[in-house]
Short mmCIF file of C-alpha atoms in Angstrom, two decimals:
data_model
loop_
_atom_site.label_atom_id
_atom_site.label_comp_id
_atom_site.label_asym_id
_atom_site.label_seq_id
_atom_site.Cartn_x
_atom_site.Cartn_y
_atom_site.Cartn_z
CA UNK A 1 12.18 16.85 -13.70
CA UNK A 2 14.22 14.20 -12.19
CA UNK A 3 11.94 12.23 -8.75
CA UNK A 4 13.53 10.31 -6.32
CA UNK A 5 10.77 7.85 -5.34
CA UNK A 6 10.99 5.33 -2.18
CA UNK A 7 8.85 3.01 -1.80
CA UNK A 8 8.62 -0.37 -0.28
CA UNK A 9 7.29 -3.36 -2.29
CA UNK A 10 7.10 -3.58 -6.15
CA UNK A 11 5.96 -6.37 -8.80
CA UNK A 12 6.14 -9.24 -8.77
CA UNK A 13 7.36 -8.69 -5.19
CA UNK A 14 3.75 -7.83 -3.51
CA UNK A 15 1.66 -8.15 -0.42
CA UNK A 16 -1.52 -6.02 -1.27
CA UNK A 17 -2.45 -2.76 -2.78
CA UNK A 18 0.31 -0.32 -2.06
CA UNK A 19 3.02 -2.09 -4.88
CA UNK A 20 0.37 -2.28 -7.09
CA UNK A 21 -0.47 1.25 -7.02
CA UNK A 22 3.01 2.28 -6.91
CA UNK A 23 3.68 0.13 -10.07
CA UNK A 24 0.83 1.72 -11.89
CA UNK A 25 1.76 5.30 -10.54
CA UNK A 26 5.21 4.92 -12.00
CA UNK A 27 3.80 3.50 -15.11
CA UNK A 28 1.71 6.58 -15.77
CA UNK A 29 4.25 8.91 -15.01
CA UNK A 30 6.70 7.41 -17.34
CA UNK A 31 4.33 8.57 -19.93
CA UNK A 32 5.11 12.46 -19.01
CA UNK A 33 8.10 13.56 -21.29
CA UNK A 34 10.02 15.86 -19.15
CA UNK A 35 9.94 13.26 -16.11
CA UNK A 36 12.35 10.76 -15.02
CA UNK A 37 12.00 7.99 -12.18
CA UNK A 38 14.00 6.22 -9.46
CA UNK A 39 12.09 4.42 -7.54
CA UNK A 40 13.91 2.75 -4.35
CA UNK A 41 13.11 -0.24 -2.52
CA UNK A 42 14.57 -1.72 -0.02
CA UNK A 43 15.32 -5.16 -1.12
CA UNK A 44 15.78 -5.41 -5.01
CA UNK A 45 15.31 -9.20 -6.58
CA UNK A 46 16.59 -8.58 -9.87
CA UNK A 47 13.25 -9.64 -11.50
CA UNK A 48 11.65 -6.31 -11.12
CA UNK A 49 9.96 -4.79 -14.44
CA UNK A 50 12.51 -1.83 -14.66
CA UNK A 51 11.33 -0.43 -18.67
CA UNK A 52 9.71 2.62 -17.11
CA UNK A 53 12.32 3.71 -14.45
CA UNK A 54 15.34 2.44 -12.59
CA UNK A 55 14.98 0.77 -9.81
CA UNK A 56 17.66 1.09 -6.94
CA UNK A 57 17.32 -1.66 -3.95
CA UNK A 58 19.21 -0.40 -0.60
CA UNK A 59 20.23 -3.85 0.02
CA UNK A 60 23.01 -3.26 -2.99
CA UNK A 61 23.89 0.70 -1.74
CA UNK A 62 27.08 0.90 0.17
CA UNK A 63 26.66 3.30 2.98
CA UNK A 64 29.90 5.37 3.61
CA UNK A 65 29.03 8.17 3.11
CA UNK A 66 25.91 7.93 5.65
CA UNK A 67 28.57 9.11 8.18
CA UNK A 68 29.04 12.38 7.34
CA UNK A 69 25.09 13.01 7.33
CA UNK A 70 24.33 11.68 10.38
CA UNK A 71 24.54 14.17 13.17
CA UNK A 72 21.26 16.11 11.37
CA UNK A 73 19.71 12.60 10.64
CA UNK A 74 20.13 11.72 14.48
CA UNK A 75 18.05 14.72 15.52
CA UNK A 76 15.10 14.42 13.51
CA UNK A 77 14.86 10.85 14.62
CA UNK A 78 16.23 9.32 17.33
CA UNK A 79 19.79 8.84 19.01
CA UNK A 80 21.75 6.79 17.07
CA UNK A 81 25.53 6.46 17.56
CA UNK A 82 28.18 5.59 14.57
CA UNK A 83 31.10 3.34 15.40
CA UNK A 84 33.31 1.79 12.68
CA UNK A 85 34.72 -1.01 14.44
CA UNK A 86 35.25 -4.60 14.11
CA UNK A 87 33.34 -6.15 17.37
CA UNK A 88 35.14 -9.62 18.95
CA UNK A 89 33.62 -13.12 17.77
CA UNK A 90 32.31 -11.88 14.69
CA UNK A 91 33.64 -13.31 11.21
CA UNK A 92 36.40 -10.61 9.95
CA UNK A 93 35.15 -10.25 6.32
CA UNK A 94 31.71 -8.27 8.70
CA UNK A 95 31.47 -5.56 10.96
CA UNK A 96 28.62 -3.84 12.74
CA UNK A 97 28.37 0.11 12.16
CA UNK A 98 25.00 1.45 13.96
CA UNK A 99 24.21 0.94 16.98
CA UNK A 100 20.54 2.21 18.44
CA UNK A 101 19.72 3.27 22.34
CA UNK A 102 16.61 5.03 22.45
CA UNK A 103 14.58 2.81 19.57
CA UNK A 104 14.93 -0.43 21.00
CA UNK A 105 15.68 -0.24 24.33
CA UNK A 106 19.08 -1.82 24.60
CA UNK A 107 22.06 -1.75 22.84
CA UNK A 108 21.46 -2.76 18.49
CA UNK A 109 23.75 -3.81 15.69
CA UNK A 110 22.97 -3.39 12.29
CA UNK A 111 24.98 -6.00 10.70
CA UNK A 112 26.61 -4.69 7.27
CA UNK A 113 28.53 -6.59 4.82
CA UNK A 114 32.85 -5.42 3.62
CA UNK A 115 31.26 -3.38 0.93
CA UNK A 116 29.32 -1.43 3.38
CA UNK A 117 25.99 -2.97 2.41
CA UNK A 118 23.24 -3.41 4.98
CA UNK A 119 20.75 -6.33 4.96
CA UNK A 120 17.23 -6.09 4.34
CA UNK A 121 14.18 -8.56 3.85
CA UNK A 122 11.84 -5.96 2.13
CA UNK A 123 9.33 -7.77 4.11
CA UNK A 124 7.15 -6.73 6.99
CA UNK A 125 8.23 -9.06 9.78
CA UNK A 126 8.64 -8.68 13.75
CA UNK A 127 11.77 -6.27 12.22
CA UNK A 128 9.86 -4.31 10.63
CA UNK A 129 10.93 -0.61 12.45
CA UNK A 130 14.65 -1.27 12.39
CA UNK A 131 14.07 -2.49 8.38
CA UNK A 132 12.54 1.25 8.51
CA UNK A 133 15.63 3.06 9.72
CA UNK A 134 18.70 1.20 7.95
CA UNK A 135 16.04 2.28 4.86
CA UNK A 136 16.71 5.73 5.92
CA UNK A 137 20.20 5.18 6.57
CA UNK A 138 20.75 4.06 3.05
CA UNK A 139 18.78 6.64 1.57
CA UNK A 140 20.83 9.45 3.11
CA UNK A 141 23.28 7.45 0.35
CA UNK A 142 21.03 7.27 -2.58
CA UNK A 143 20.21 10.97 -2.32
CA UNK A 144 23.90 12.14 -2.40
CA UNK A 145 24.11 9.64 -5.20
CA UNK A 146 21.39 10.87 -7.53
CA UNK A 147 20.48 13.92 -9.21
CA UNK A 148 16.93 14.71 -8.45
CA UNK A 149 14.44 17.77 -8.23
CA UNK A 150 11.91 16.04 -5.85
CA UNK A 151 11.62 13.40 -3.04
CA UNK A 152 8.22 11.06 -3.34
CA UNK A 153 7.59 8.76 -0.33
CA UNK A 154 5.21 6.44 -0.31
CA UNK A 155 3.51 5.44 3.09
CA UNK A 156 4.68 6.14 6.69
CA UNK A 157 7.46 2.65 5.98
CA UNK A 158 9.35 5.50 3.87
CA UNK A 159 8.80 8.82 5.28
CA UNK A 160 11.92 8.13 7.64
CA UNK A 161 13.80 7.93 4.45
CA UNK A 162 11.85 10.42 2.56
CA UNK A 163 12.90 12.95 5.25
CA UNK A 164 16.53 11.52 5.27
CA UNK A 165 16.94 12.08 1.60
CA UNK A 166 15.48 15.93 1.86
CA UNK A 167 18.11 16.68 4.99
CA UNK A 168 21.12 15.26 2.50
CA UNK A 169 19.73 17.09 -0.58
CA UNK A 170 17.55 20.08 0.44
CA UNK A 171 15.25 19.13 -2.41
CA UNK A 172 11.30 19.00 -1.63
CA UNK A 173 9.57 16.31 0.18
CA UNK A 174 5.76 15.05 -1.18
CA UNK A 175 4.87 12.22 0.92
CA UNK A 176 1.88 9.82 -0.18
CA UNK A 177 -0.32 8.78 1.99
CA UNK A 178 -2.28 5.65 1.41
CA UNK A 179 -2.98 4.65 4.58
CA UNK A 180 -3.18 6.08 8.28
CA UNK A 181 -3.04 3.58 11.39
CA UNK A 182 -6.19 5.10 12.28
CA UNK A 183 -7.34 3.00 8.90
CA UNK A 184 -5.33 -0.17 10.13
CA UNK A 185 -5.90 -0.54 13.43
CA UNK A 186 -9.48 1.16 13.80
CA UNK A 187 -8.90 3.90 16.07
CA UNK A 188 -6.50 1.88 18.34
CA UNK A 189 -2.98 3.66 17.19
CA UNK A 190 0.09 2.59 17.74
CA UNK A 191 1.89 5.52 19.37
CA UNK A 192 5.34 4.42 17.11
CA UNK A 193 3.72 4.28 14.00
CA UNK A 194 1.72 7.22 14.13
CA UNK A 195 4.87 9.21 14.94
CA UNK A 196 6.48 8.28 12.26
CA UNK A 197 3.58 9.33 10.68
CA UNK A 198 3.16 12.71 11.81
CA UNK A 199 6.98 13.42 11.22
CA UNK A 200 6.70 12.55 8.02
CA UNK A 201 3.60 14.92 7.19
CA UNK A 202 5.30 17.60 9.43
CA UNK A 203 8.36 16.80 7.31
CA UNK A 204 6.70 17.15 3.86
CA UNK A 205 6.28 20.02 1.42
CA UNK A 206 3.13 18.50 -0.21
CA UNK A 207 1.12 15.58 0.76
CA UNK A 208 -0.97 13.40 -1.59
CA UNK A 209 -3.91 11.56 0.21
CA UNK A 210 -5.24 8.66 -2.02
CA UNK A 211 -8.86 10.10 -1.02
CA UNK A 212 -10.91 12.70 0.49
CA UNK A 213 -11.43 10.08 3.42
CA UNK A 214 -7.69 9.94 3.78
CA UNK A 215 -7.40 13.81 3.42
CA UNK A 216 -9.54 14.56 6.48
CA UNK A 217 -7.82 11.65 8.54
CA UNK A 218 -4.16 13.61 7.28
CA UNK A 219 -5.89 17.11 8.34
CA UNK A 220 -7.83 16.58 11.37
CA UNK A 221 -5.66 13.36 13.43
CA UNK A 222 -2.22 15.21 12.27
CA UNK A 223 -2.91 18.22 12.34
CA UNK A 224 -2.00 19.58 8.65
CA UNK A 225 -2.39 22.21 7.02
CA UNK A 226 -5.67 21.69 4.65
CA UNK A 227 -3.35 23.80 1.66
CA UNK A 228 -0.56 21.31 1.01
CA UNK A 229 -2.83 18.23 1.55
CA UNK A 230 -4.10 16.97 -1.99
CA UNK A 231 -6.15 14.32 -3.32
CA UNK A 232 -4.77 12.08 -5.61
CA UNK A 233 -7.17 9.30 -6.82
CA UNK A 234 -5.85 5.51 -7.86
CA UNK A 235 -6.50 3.87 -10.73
CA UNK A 236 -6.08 0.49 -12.33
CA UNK A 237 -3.62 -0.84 -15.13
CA UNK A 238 -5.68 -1.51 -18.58
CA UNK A 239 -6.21 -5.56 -19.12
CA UNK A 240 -7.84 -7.20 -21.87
CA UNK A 241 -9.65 -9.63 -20.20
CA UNK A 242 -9.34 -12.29 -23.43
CA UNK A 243 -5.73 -12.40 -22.35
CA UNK A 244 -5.90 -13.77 -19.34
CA UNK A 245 -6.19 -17.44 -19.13
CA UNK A 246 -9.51 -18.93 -19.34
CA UNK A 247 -10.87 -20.75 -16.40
CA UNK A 248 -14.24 -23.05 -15.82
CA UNK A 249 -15.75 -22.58 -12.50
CA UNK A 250 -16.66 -25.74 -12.05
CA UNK A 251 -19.88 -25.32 -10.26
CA UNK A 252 -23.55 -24.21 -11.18
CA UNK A 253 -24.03 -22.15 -8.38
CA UNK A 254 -23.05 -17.85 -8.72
CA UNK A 255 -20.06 -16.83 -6.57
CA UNK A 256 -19.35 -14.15 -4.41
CA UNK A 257 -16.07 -13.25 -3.40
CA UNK A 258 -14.20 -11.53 -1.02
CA UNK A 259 -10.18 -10.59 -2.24
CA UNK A 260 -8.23 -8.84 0.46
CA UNK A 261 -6.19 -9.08 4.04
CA UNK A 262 -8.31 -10.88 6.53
CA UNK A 263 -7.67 -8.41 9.15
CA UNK A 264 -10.01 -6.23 11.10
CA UNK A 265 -9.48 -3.44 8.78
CA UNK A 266 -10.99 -5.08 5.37
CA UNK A 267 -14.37 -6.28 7.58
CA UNK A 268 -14.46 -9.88 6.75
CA UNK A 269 -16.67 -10.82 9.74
CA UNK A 270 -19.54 -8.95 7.44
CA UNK A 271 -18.85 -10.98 4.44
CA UNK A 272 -19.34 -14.04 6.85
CA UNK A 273 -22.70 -12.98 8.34
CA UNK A 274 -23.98 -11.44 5.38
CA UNK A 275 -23.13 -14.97 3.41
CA UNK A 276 -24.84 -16.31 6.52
CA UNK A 277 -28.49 -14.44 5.62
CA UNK A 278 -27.63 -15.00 1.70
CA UNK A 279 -28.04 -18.45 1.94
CA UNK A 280 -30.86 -18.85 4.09
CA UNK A 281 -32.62 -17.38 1.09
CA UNK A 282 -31.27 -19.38 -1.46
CA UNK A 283 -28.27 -22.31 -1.95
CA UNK A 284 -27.53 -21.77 -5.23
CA UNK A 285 -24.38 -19.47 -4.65
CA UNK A 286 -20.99 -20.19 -3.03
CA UNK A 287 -18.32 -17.73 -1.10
CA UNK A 288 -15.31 -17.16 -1.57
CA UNK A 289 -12.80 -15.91 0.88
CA UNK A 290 -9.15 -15.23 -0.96
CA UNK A 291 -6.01 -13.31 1.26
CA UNK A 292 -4.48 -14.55 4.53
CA UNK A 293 -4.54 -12.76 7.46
CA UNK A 294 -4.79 -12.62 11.15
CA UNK A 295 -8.43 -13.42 11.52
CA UNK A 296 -8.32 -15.71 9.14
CA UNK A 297 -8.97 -18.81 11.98
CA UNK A 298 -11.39 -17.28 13.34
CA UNK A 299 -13.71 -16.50 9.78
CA UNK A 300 -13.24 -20.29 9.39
CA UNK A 301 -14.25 -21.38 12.52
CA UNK A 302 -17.70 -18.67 12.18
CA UNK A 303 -18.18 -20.23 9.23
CA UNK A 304 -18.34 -23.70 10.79
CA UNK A 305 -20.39 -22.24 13.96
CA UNK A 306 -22.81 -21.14 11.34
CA UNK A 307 -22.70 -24.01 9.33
CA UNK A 308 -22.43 -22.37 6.05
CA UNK A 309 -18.82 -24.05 5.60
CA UNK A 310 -19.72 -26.99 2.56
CA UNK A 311 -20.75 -23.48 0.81
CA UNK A 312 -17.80 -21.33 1.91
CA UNK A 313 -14.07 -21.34 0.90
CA UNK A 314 -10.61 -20.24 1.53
CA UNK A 315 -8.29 -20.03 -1.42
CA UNK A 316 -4.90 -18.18 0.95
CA UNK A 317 -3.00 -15.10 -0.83
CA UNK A 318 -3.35 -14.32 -4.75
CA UNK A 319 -1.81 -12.53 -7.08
CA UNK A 320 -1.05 -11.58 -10.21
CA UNK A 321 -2.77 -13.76 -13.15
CA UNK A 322 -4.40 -16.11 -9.62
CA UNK A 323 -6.19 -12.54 -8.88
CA UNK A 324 -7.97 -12.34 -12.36
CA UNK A 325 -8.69 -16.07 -12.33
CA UNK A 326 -10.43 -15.59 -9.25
CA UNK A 327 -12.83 -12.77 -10.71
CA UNK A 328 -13.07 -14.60 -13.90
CA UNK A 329 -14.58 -17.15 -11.01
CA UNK A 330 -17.13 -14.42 -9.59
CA UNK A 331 -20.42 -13.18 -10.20
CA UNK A 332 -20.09 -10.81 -7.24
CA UNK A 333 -17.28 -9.45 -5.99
CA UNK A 334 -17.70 -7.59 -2.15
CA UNK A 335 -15.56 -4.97 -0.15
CA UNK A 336 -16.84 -4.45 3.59
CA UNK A 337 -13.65 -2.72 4.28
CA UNK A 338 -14.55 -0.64 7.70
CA UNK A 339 -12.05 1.85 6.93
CA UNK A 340 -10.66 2.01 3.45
CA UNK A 341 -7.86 4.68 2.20
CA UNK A 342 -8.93 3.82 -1.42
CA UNK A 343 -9.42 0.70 -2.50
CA UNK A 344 -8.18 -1.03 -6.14
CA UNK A 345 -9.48 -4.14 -6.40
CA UNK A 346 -13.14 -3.50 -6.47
CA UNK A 347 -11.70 -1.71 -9.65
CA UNK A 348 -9.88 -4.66 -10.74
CA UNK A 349 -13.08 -6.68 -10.10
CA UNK A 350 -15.23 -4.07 -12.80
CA UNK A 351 -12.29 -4.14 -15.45
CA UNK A 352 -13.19 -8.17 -15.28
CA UNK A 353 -16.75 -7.71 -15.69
CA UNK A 354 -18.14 -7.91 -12.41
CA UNK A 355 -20.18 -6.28 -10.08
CA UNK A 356 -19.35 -4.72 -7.31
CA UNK A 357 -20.56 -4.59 -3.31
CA UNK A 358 -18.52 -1.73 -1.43
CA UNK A 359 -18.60 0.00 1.67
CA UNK A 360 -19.63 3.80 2.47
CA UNK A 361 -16.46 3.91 4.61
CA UNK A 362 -13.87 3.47 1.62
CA UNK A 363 -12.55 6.37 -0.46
CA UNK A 364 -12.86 4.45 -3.85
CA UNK A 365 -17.01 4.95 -3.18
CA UNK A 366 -16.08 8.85 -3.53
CA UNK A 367 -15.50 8.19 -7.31
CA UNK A 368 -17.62 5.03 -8.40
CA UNK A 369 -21.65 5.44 -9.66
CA UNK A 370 -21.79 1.77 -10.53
CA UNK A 371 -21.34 0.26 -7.83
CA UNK A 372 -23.72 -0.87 -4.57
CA UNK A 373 -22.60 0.71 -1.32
CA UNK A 374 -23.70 -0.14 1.94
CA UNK A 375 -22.36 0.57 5.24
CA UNK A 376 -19.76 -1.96 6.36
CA UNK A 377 -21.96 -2.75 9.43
CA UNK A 378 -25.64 -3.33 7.83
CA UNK A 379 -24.89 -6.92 7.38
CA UNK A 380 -28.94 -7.24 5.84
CA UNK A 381 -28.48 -4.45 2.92
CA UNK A 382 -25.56 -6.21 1.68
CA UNK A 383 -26.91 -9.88 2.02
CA UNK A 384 -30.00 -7.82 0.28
CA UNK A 385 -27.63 -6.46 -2.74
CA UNK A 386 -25.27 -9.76 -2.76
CA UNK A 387 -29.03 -12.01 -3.51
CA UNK A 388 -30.27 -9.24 -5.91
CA UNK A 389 -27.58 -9.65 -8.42
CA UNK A 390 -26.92 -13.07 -8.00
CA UNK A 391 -30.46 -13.68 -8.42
CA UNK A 392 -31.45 -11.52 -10.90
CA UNK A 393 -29.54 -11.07 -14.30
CA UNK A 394 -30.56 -8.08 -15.91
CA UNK A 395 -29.70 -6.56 -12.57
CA UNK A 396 -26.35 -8.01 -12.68
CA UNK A 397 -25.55 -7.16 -16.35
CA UNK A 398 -26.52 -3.41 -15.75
CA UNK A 399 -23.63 -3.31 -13.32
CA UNK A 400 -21.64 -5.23 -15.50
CA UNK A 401 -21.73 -3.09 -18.60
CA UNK A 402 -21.79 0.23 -16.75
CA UNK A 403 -19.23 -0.64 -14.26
CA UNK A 404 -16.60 -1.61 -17.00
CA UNK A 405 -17.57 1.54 -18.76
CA UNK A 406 -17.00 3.28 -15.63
CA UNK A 407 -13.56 1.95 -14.80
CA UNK A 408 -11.90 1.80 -17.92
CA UNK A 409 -11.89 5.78 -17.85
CA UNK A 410 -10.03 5.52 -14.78
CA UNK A 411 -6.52 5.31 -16.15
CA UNK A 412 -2.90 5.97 -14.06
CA UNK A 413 -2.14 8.73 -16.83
CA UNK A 414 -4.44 11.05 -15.48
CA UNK A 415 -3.41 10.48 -11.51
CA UNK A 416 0.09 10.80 -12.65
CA UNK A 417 -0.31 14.18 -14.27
CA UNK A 418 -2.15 15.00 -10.90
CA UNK A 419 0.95 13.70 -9.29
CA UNK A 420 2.98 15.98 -11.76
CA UNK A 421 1.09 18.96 -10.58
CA UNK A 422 1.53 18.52 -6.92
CA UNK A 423 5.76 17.72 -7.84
CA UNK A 424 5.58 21.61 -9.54
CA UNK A 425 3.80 22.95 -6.18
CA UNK A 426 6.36 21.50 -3.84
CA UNK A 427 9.62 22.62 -6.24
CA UNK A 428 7.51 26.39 -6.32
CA UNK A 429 6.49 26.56 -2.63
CA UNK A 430 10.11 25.27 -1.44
CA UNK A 431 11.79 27.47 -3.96
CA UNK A 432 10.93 30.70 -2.01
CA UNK A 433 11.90 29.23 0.99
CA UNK A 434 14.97 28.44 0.21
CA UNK A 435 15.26 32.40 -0.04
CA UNK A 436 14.45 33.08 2.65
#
């Protein structure tokens, strides 16, 4: 079985969560014998980890033969007009092919190089939904490039190419969904986004929801059918802790830490008030906030407002090796997330030995026993469970033993051969329709 994956970030290239679990997805699929892997992205760096698959990057995909695809393409997404024409006061070695009406208002180029190459930043800047279509252009390529038996598309940033790729090849579409903009923006959608969305569940043969959370969210805001909606758990990449460099933490007191985007979604306003109530109890612990973000500003400023702020701090973004280091650092590690898809690092945080605070509102509670969970809003249970571990330590080492235990069973081999299983749905299911 040969999958065409797209995704949009991938080690050492990272933001958050979704490259991570797409690197450990393709890692455990690798290890199925009759399954081979290209994973897409927009913007390849060269650096990429490429043992288990090959990695394609649109950015070096010449486009040509987009043309001859893009009449269907056009109606399943907006108007979009093809000219092949060199436009005055532009350098002669470039020329501008696309040009967009209805997506941006007024009149768009898409600048593209004399080998046909577009540009992209693989980022998520104020580009972000034309970076989402030349993606699709270029994947109308990639699929009449490719063999493949299956389309995978991971998150609503590739569903537009997911469903460009299916129109070139008439091969099955299983789109993964680890995150809704319900999730991201708490129930205030944007209308672009969550069309995309829906198009691209509309679009799909099988959909893989990263929880039962997620699943209901995919069923009940988007209207899909409950049948070709699965769950598909994450997992975590196995470390060996002794591995990892050693650090001293450099200060008596326990630490608590909170490892994520500082945006309304992850709930770090909690972790604030609940470190608040923590240490009117007792000094002798420290907090950690560690990601960047929009609120960011403002959770230092409460912190100074509260005057918890000599016993508070702000590390920016980690990754990588800096993540480990940090729960090497931490005695607790907390999760207030209001609305969580899934959740890896609390799983990241047990595979380092340490315990774990989560809210009832993610979909990695659906799997974990050892672990607290409170709701994301009962700001005194979770100063209550932060002081119980850090002040008692056979508490602490109960969740620490169990919790390791508990997580080291929960290996990317296992979701992949889920993953397999929903690949042999969609080729069955589509199979007869194609009959028909």
């Amino acid at each position: 079985m040969k999958v065409l994956m797209f995704g949009w970030e991938f080690p050492p290239h990272i933001s958050g969560g979704l490259g991570t679990a797409c690197y450990g997805l393709t890692r455990g699929l690798a290890k199925i014998d009759d399954l081979d892997i290209i994973f897409v992205v927009p913007k390849a760096h060269g650096d990429e980890d490429q043992s288990k698959m090959k990695l394609v990057g649109a950015n070096g995909v010449s486009i040509e033969q987009v043309q001859t695809h893009i009449e269907n393409f056009k109606t399943q997404h907006t108007y979009l007009e093809v000219e092949s024409q060199l436009i005055p006061y532009n350098d002669p070695d470039e020329y501008y092919t696309f040009r967009s009406q209805d997506l941006y208002g007024q009149n768009k180029f898409f600048k593209v190089d004399k080998e046909g190459k577009l540009e992209f930043s693989g980022k998520y800047g104020a580009n972000l939904i034309e970076e989402i279509y030349k993606y699709a252009y270029v994947a109308s390529t990639i699929a009449d490039n490719h063999e493949h038996d299956v389309i995978h598309a991971h998150d609503w940033l590739c569903y537009p190419a997911g469903i460009a790729a299916k129109e070139v090849s008439g091969k099955p579409l299983v789109i993964h969904v680890h995150a809704t903009d319900f999730d991201r923006s708490g129930g205030n959608v944007n209308p672009k986004v969550f069309e995309i969305e829906k198009k691209g569940m509309d679009a799909a043969d099988q959909i893989i929801a990263v929880s039962n959370l997620t699943r209901n969210i995919v069923i009940e805001k988007y209207g899909q059918d409950p049948a070709k909606v699965k769950t598909v758990y994450n997992a975590v990449e196995p470390v060996t802790i002794e591995e990892k460099l050693k650090v001293k933490k450099g200060v008596k007191e326990k630490v608590v830490t909170f490892l994520g985007r500082i945006t309304m979604q992850k709930g770090p306003e909690y972790f604030v008030e609940a470190a608040y109530e923590v240490l009117k109890r007792t000094e002798d612990v420290r907090f950690v906030m560690a990601g960047s973000g929009d609120m960011l500003e403002k959770m230092v400023e409460r912190a100074a407002q509260l005057g918890i702020s000599d016993k508070f701090h702000f590390t920016g973004f980690l990754k990588g090796d800096d993540v480990f280091q940090m729960f090497l650092l931490s005695d607790v590690y907390v999760m207030p997330s209001v609305s969580e898809p899934f959740g890896i690092s609390p799983l990241e945080a047990m595979q380092s030995n340490v315990p774990v605070i989560i809210s009832k509102q993610s979909g990695v509670s659906e799997i974990l026993t050892h672990a607290v969970k409170v709701d994301y809003w009962d700001i005194d249970a979770m100063a209550d469970a932060i002081y119980g571990i850090v002040k008692y330590d056979a508490l602490a080492n109960v969740f620490k033993e169990e919790g390791k235990e508990e997580v080291d069973n929960l290996k990317w081999a296992n979701a992949a051969l889920n993953v397999h299983d929903v690949y042999t749905s969609a080729i069955e299911l589509f199979e007869p329709s194609l009959k028909n």
